[in-house]
Tab-separated table of C-alpha atoms and ligand atoms in Angstrom:
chain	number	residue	atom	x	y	z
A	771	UNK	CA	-22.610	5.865	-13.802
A	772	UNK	CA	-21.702	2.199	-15.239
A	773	UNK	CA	-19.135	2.475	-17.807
A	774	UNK	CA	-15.410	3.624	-16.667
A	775	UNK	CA	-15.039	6.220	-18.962
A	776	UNK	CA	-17.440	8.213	-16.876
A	777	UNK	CA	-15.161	8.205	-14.199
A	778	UNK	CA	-12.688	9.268	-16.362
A	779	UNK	CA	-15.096	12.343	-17.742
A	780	UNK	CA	-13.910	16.254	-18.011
A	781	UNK	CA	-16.657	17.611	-17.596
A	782	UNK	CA	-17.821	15.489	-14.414
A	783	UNK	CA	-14.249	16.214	-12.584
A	784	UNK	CA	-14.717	19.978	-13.474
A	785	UNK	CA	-17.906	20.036	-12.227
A	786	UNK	CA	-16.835	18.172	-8.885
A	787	UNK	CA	-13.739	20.552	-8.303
A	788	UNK	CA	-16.141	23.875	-8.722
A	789	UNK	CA	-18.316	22.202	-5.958
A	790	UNK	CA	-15.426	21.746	-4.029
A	791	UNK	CA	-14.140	25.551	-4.401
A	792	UNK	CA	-17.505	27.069	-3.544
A	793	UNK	CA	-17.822	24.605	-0.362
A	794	UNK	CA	-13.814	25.371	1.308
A	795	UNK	CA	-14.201	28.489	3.337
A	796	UNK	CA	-10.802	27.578	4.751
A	797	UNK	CA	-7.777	25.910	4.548
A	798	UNK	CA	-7.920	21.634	5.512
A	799	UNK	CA	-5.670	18.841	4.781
A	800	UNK	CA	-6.550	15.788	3.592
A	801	UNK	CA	-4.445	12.439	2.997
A	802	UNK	CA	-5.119	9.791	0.614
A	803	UNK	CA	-3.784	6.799	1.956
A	804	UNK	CA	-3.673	4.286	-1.550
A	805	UNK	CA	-0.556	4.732	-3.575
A	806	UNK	CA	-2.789	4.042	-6.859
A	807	UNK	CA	-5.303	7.245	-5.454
A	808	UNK	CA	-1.724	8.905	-5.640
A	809	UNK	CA	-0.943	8.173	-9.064
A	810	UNK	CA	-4.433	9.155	-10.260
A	811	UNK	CA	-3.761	12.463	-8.242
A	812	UNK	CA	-0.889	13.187	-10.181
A	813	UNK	CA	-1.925	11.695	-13.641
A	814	UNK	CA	-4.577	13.274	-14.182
A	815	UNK	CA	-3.133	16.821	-12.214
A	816	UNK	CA	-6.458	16.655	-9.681
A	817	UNK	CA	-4.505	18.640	-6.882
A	818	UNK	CA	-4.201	21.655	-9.589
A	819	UNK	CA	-7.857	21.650	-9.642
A	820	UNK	CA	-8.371	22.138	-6.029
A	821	UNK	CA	-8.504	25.707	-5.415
A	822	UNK	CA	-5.259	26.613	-2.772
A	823	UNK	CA	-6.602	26.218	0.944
A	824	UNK	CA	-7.098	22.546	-0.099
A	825	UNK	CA	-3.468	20.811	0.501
A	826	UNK	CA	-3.484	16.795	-0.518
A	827	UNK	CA	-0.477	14.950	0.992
A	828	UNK	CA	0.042	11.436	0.490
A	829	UNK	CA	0.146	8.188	3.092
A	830	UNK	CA	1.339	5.447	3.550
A	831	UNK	CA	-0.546	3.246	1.347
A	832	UNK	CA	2.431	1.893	-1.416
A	833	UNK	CA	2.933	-1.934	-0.143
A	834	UNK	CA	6.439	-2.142	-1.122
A	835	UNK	CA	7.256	1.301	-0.493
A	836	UNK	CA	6.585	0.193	3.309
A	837	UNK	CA	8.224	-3.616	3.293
A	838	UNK	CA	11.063	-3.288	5.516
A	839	UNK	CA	14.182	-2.659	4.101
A	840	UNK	CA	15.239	-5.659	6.338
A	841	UNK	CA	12.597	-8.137	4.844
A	842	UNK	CA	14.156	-7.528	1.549
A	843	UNK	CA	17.610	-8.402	3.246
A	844	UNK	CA	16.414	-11.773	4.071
A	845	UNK	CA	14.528	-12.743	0.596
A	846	UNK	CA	17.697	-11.656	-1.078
A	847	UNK	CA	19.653	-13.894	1.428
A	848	UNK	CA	17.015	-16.506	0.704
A	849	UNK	CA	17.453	-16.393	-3.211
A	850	UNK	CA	21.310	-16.357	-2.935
A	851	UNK	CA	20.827	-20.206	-1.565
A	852	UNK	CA	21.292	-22.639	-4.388
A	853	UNK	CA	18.554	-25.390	-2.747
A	854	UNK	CA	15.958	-21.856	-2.887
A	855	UNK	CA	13.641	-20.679	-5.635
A	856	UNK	CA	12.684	-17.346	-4.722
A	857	UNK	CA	9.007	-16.008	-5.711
A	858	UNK	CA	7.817	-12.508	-5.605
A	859	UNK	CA	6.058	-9.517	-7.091
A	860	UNK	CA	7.196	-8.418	-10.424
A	861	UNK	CA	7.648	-4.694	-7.800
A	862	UNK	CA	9.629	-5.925	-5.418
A	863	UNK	CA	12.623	-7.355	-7.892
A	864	UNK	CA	14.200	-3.541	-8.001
A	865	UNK	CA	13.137	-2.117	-4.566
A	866	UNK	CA	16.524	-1.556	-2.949
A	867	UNK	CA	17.483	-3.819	0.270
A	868	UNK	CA	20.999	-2.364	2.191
A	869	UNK	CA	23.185	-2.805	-0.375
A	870	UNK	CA	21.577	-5.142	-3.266
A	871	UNK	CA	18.375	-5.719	-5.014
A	872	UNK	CA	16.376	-9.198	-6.076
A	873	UNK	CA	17.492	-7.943	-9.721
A	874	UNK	CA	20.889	-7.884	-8.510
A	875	UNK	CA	20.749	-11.049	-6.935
A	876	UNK	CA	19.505	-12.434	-9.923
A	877	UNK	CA	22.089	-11.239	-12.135
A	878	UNK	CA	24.527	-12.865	-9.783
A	879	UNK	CA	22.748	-16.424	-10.354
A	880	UNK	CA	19.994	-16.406	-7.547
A	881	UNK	CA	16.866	-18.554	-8.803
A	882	UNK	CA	14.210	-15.366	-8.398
A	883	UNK	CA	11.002	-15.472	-10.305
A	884	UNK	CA	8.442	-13.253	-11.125
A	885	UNK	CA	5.088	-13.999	-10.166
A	886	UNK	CA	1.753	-12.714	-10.884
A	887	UNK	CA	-0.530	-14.038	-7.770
A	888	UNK	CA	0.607	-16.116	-4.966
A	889	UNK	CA	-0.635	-19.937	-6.087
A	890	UNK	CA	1.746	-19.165	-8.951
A	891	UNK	CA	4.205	-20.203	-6.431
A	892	UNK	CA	2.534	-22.877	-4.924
A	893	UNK	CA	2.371	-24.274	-8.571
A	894	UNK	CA	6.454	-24.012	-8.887
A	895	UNK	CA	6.347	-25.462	-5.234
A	896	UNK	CA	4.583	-28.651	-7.048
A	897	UNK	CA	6.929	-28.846	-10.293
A	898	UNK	CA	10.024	-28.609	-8.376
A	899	UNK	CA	9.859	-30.855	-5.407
A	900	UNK	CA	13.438	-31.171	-4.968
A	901	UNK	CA	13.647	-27.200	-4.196
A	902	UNK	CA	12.700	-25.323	-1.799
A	903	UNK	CA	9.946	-22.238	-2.772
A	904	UNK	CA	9.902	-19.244	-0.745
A	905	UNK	CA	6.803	-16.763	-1.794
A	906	UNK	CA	7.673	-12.858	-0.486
A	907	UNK	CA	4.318	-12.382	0.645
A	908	UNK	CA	3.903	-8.658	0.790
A	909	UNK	CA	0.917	-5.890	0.691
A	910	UNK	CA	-2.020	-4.584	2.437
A	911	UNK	CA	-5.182	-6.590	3.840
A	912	UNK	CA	-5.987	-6.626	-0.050
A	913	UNK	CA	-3.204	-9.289	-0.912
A	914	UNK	CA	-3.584	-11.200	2.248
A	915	UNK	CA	-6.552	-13.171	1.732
A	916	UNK	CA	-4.949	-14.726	-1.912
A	917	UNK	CA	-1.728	-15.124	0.043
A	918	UNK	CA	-3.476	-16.875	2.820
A	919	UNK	CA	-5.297	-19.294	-0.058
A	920	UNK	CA	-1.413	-20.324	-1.181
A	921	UNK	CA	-0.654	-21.251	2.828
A	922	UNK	CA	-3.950	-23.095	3.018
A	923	UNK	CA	-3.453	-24.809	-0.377
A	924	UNK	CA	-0.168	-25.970	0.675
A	925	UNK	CA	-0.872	-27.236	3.756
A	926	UNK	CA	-3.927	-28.677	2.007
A	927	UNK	CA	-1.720	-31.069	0.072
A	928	UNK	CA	1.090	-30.955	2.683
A	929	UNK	CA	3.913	-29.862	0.602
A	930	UNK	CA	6.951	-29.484	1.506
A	931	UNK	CA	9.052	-26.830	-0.032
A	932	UNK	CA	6.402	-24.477	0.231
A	933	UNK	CA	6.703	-21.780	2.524
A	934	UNK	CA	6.007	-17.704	2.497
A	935	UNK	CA	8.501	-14.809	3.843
A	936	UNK	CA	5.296	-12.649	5.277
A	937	UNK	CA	5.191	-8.628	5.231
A	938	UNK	CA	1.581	-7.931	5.616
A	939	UNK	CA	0.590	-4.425	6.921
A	940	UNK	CA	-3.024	-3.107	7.480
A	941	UNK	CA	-4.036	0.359	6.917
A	942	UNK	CA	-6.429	0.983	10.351
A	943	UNK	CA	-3.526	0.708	12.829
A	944	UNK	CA	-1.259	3.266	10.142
A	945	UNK	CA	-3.907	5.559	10.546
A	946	UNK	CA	-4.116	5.918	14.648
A	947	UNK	CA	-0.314	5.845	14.229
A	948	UNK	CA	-0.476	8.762	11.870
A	949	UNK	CA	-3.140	10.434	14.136
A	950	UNK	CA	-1.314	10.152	17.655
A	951	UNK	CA	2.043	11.321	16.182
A	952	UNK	CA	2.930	15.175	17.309
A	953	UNK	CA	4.078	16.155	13.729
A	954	UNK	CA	0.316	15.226	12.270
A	955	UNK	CA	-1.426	17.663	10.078
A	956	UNK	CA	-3.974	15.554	8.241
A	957	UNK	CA	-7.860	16.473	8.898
A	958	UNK	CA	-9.409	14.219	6.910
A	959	UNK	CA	-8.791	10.652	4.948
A	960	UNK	CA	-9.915	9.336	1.991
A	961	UNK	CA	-9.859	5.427	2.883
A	962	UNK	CA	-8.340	2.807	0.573
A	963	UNK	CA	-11.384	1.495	-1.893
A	964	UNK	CA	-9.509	-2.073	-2.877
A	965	UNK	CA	-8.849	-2.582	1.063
A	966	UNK	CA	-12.075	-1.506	1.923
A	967	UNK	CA	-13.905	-4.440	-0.712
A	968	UNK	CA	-11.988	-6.979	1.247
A	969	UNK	CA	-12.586	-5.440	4.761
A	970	UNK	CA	-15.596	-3.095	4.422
A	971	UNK	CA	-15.104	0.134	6.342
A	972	UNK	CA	-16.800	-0.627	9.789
A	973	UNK	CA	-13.398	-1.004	11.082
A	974	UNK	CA	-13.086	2.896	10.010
A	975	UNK	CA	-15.712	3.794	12.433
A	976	UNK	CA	-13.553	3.555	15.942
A	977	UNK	CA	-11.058	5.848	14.328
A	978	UNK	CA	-13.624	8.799	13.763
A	979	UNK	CA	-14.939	8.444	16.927
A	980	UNK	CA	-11.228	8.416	18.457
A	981	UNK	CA	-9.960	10.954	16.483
A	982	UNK	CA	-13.235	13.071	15.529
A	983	UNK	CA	-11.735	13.308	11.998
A	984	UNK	CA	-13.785	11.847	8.573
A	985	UNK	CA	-13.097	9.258	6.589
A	986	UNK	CA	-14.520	8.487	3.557
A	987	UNK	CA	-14.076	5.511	1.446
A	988	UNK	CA	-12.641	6.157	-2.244
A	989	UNK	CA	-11.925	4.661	-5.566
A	990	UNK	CA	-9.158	4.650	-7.871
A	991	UNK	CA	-10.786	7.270	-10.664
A	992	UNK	CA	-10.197	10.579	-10.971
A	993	UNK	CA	-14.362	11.355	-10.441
A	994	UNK	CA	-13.972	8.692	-7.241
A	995	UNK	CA	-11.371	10.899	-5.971
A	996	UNK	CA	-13.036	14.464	-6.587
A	997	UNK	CA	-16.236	13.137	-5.243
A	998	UNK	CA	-14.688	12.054	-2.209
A	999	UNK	CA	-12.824	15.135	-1.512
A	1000	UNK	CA	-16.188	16.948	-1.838
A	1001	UNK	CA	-17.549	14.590	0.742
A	1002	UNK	CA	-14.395	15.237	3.378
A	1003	UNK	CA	-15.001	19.123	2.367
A	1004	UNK	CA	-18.575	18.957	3.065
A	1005	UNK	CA	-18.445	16.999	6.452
A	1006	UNK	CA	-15.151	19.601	7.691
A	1007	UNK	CA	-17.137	22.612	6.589
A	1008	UNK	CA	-19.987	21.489	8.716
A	1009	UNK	CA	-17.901	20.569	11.713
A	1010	UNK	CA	-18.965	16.211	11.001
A	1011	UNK	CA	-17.078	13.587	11.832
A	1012	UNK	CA	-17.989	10.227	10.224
A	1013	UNK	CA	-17.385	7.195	7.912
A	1014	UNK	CA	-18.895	6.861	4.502
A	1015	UNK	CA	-18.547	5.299	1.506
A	1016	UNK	CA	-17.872	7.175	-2.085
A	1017	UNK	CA	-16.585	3.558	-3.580
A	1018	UNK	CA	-19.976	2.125	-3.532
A	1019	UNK	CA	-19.941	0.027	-6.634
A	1020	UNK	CA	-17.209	-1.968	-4.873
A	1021	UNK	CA	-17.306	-1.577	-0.743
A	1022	UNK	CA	-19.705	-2.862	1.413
A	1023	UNK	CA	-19.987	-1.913	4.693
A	1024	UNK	CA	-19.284	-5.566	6.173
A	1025	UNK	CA	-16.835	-6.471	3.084
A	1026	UNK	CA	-16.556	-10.036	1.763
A	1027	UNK	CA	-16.704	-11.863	4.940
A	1028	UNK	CA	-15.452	-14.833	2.644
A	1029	UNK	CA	-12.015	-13.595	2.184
A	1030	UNK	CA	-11.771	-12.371	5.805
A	1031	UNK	CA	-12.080	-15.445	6.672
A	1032	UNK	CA	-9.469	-17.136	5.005
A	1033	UNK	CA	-7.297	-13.930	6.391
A	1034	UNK	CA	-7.776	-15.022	9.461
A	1035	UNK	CA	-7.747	-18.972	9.221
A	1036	UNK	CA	-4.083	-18.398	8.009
A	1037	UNK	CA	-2.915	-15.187	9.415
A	1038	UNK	CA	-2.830	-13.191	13.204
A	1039	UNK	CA	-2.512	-9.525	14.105
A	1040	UNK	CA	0.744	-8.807	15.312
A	1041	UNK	CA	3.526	-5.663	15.343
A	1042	UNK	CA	5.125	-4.637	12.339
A	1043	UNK	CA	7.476	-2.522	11.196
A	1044	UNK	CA	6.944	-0.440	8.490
A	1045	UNK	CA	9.753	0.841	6.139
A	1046	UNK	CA	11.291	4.053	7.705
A	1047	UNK	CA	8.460	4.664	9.892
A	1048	UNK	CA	9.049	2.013	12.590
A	1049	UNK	CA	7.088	-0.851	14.663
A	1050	UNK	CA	3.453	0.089	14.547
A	1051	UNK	CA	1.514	-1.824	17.155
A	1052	UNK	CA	-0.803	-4.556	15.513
A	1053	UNK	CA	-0.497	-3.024	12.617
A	1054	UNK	CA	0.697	-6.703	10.882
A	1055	UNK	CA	-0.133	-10.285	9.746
A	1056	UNK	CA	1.815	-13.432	10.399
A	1057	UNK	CA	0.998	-16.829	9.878
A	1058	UNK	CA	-0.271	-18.661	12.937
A	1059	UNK	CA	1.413	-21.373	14.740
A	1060	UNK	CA	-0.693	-24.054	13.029
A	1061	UNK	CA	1.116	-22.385	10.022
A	1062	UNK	CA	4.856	-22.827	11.408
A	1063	UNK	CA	5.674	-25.114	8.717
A	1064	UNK	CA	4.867	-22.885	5.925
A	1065	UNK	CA	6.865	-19.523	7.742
A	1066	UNK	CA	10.163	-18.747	5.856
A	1067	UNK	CA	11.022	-17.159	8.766
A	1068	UNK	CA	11.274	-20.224	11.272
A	1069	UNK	CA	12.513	-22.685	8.472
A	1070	UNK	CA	15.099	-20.271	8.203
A	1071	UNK	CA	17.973	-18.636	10.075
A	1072	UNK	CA	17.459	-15.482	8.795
A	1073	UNK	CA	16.663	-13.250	12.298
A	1074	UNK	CA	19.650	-11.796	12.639
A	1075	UNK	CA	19.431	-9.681	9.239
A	1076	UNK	CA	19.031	-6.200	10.370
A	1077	UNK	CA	19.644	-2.893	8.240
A	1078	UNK	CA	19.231	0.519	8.202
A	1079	UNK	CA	17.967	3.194	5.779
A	1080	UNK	CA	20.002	5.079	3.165
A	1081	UNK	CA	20.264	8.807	4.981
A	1082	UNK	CA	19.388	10.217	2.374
A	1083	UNK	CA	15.923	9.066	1.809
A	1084	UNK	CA	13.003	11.439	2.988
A	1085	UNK	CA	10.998	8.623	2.070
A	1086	UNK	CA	9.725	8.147	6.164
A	1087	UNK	CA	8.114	11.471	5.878
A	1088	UNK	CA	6.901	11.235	2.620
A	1089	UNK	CA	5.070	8.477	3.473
A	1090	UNK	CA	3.292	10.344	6.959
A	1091	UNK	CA	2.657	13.120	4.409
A	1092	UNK	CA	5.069	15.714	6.249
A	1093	UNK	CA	7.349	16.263	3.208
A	1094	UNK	CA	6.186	15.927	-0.207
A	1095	UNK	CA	8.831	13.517	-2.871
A	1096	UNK	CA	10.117	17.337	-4.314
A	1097	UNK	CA	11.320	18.158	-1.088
A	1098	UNK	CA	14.006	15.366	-1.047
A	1099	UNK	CA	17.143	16.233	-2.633
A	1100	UNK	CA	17.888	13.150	-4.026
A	1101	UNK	CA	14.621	13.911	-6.119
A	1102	UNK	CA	15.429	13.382	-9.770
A	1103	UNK	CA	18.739	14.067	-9.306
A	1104	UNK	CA	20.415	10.979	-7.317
A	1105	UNK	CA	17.217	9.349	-7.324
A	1106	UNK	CA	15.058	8.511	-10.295
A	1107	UNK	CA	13.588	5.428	-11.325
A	1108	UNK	CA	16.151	3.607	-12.608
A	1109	UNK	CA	18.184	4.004	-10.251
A	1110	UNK	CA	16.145	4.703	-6.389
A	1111	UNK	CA	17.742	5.301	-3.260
A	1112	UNK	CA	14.306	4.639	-1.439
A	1113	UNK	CA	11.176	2.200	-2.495
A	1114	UNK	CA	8.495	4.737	-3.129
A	1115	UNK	CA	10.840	5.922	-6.547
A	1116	UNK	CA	10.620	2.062	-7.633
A	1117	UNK	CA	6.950	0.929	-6.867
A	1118	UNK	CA	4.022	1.218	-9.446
A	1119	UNK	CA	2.021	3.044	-6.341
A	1120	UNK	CA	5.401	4.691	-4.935
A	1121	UNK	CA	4.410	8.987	-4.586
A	1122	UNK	CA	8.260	9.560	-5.963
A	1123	UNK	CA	7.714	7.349	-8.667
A	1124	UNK	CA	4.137	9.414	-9.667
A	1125	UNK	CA	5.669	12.755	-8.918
A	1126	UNK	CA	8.667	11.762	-11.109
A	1127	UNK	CA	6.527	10.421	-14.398
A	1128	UNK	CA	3.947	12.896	-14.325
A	1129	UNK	CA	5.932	16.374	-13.004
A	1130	UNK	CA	9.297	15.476	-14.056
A	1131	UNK	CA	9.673	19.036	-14.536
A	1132	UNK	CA	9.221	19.228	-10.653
A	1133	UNK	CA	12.918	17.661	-10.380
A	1134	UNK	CA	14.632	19.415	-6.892
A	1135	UNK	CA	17.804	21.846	-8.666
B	474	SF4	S1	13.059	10.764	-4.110
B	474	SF4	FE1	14.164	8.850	-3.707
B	474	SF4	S2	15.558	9.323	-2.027
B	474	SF4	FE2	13.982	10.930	-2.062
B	474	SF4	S3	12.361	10.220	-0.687
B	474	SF4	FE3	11.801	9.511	-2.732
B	474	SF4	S4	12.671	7.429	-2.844
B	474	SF4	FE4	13.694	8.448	-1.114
């Protein structure tokens, strides 16, 4: 296939999902982990062509859904300073911190601006030397590279009022967290394809042999995603456990060793936390030491921001794929888009936000 409409064809996805009913003998559930394989799901209504023993729950893979609620805390804090201008993702403006939002902050005067890559902000770093630029540098290993080019550029030309709030999260570690907990149900992935270009999947490969469990790489269509179901479906049915790659037109198996090593010029692994899920071990980036000058969170005094989540929100299990977004009261109801108690209602790749455009009739009563 070369032309994305063939992806996108009826007849090919109807096809896919018959070879995928005559191959399940019994029931399995598989996770896709990308927030945009999510909306697809739901777009284009692939999980009602599945026949019923096949159960598709959704991970963790929205990057603002999983920016702690305490990161967006401090960039708020950050943009409320009169010497700050405050970059970020046009997302992450209405995600909700504790008890404000960027738009909020905004409104109330803060200097916040919407960018659409991260040397946008090294470019208002340039034209406004008498300010100080903070870039929200959030996202999977698939905006880390560009956000490690803005570090490098700006240590490059040494500026000074440069420097990057960092909330980088990387999808191997969220899957061994997923497959230690007690509470998992998931017997099969479908791997992140955009992650997977940057990172190829050979990193997937200590996983399967952990866990015994397939993984295969997938892309963003709704054919990418039926043909990699089939693939999980085939290898379960036969009792396999191994890596491969449906996304071939993108992933390789080593990845572009160019932008991994940018990543790792400018960033190290360390702990994160990930919105209501917790501290996953070394399952985060942060700039390196030789990169102090360029970490909002040294320059700053921002450490002792902590917060908690709304109660409410389900979104912790929605986003380990226990609880799907219609099981969470709020649902609709107290919690729609314009107006979210939880990220995953505000985000482009959010699962409440794609079960609330595309099943709105789903809304919890
Ligand atoms: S519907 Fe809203 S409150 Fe419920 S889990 Fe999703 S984001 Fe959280």
């Amino acid at each position: 296939m070369r032309f994305i409409d063939e992806y996108r064809d009826a007849r090919i996805a109807r096809r896919l999902a018959r070879d995928i009913a005559e191959r399940t003998t019994r029931p399995w559930v598989l996770m896709e982990i990308c927030g945009g394989q999510t909306h697809t799901i739901m777009r284009y209504g692939l999980d009602e062509l599945l026949p019923r023993q096949l159960e598709l729950v959704h991970g963790p893979g929205c990057p603002v859904c999983v920016t702690p609620l305490e990161t967006i805390d401090r960039a708020i804090a950050l943009a409320l300073r009169p010497d700050v201008i405050l970059v970020s993702y046009g997302d992450m403006l209405r995600v909700p911190g504790s008890n404000s939002d960027l738009f909020r902050a905004k409104a109330q005067g803060a200097d916040v601006r919407i960018a659409y890559s991260s040397t946008e902000a090294v470019k208002i770093a340039r034209a406004n030397p008498d300010r100080k630029v903070v870039f929200l540098a959030i996202g999977f290993e698939t905006t880390a590279p560009p956000n490690a080019m803005a570090a490098w550029q700006a240590k490059r030309e040494a500026l000074t009022n440069f420097s990057m709030l960092v909330s980088h999260v990387l999808v191997p570690p969220a899957i061994r967290a997923l497959m230690v907990s007690p509470q998992n149900r998931v017997q099969g992935f479908v791997a992140p394809g955009h992650v997977c270009t940057v990172m190829g999947y050979q990193e997937y490969e200590s996983l399967v042999r952990d866990f015994n469990i397939p993984i295969v790489v997938g892309g963003f269509e709704p054919v990418d995603i039926l043909q990699a179901v089939l693939m999980l479906v085939q290898q379960l049915e036969a009792g396999q456990a191994k890596v491969e790659n449906q996304y071939v037109r993108s992933v390789s198996y080593a990845g572009n060793l160019h932008a991994q090593r940018v990543m790792e010029e400018v960033f190290e692994i360390a702990d994160q936390k990930w919105r209501g899920i917790g501290s996953i071990p070394r399952s985060g980036l942060r700039l390196r030491p030789e990169y102090a000058d360029f970490d909002a969170s040294r320059i700053f005094d921002l450490q002792l921001i902590t917060a908690d989540e709304p109660a409410e929100c389900i979104s912790a299990q929605v986003l380990q794929g226990l609880r799907k977004p219609t099981d969470c009261p709020a649902f609709g109801m107290r919690c729609t888009p314009e107006n979210p108690l939880g990220a995953p209602m505000v985000s482009s790749e959010g699962a409440c936000a794609a079960y609330y455009h595309y099943r709105r009739h789903a809304a919890a009563d």
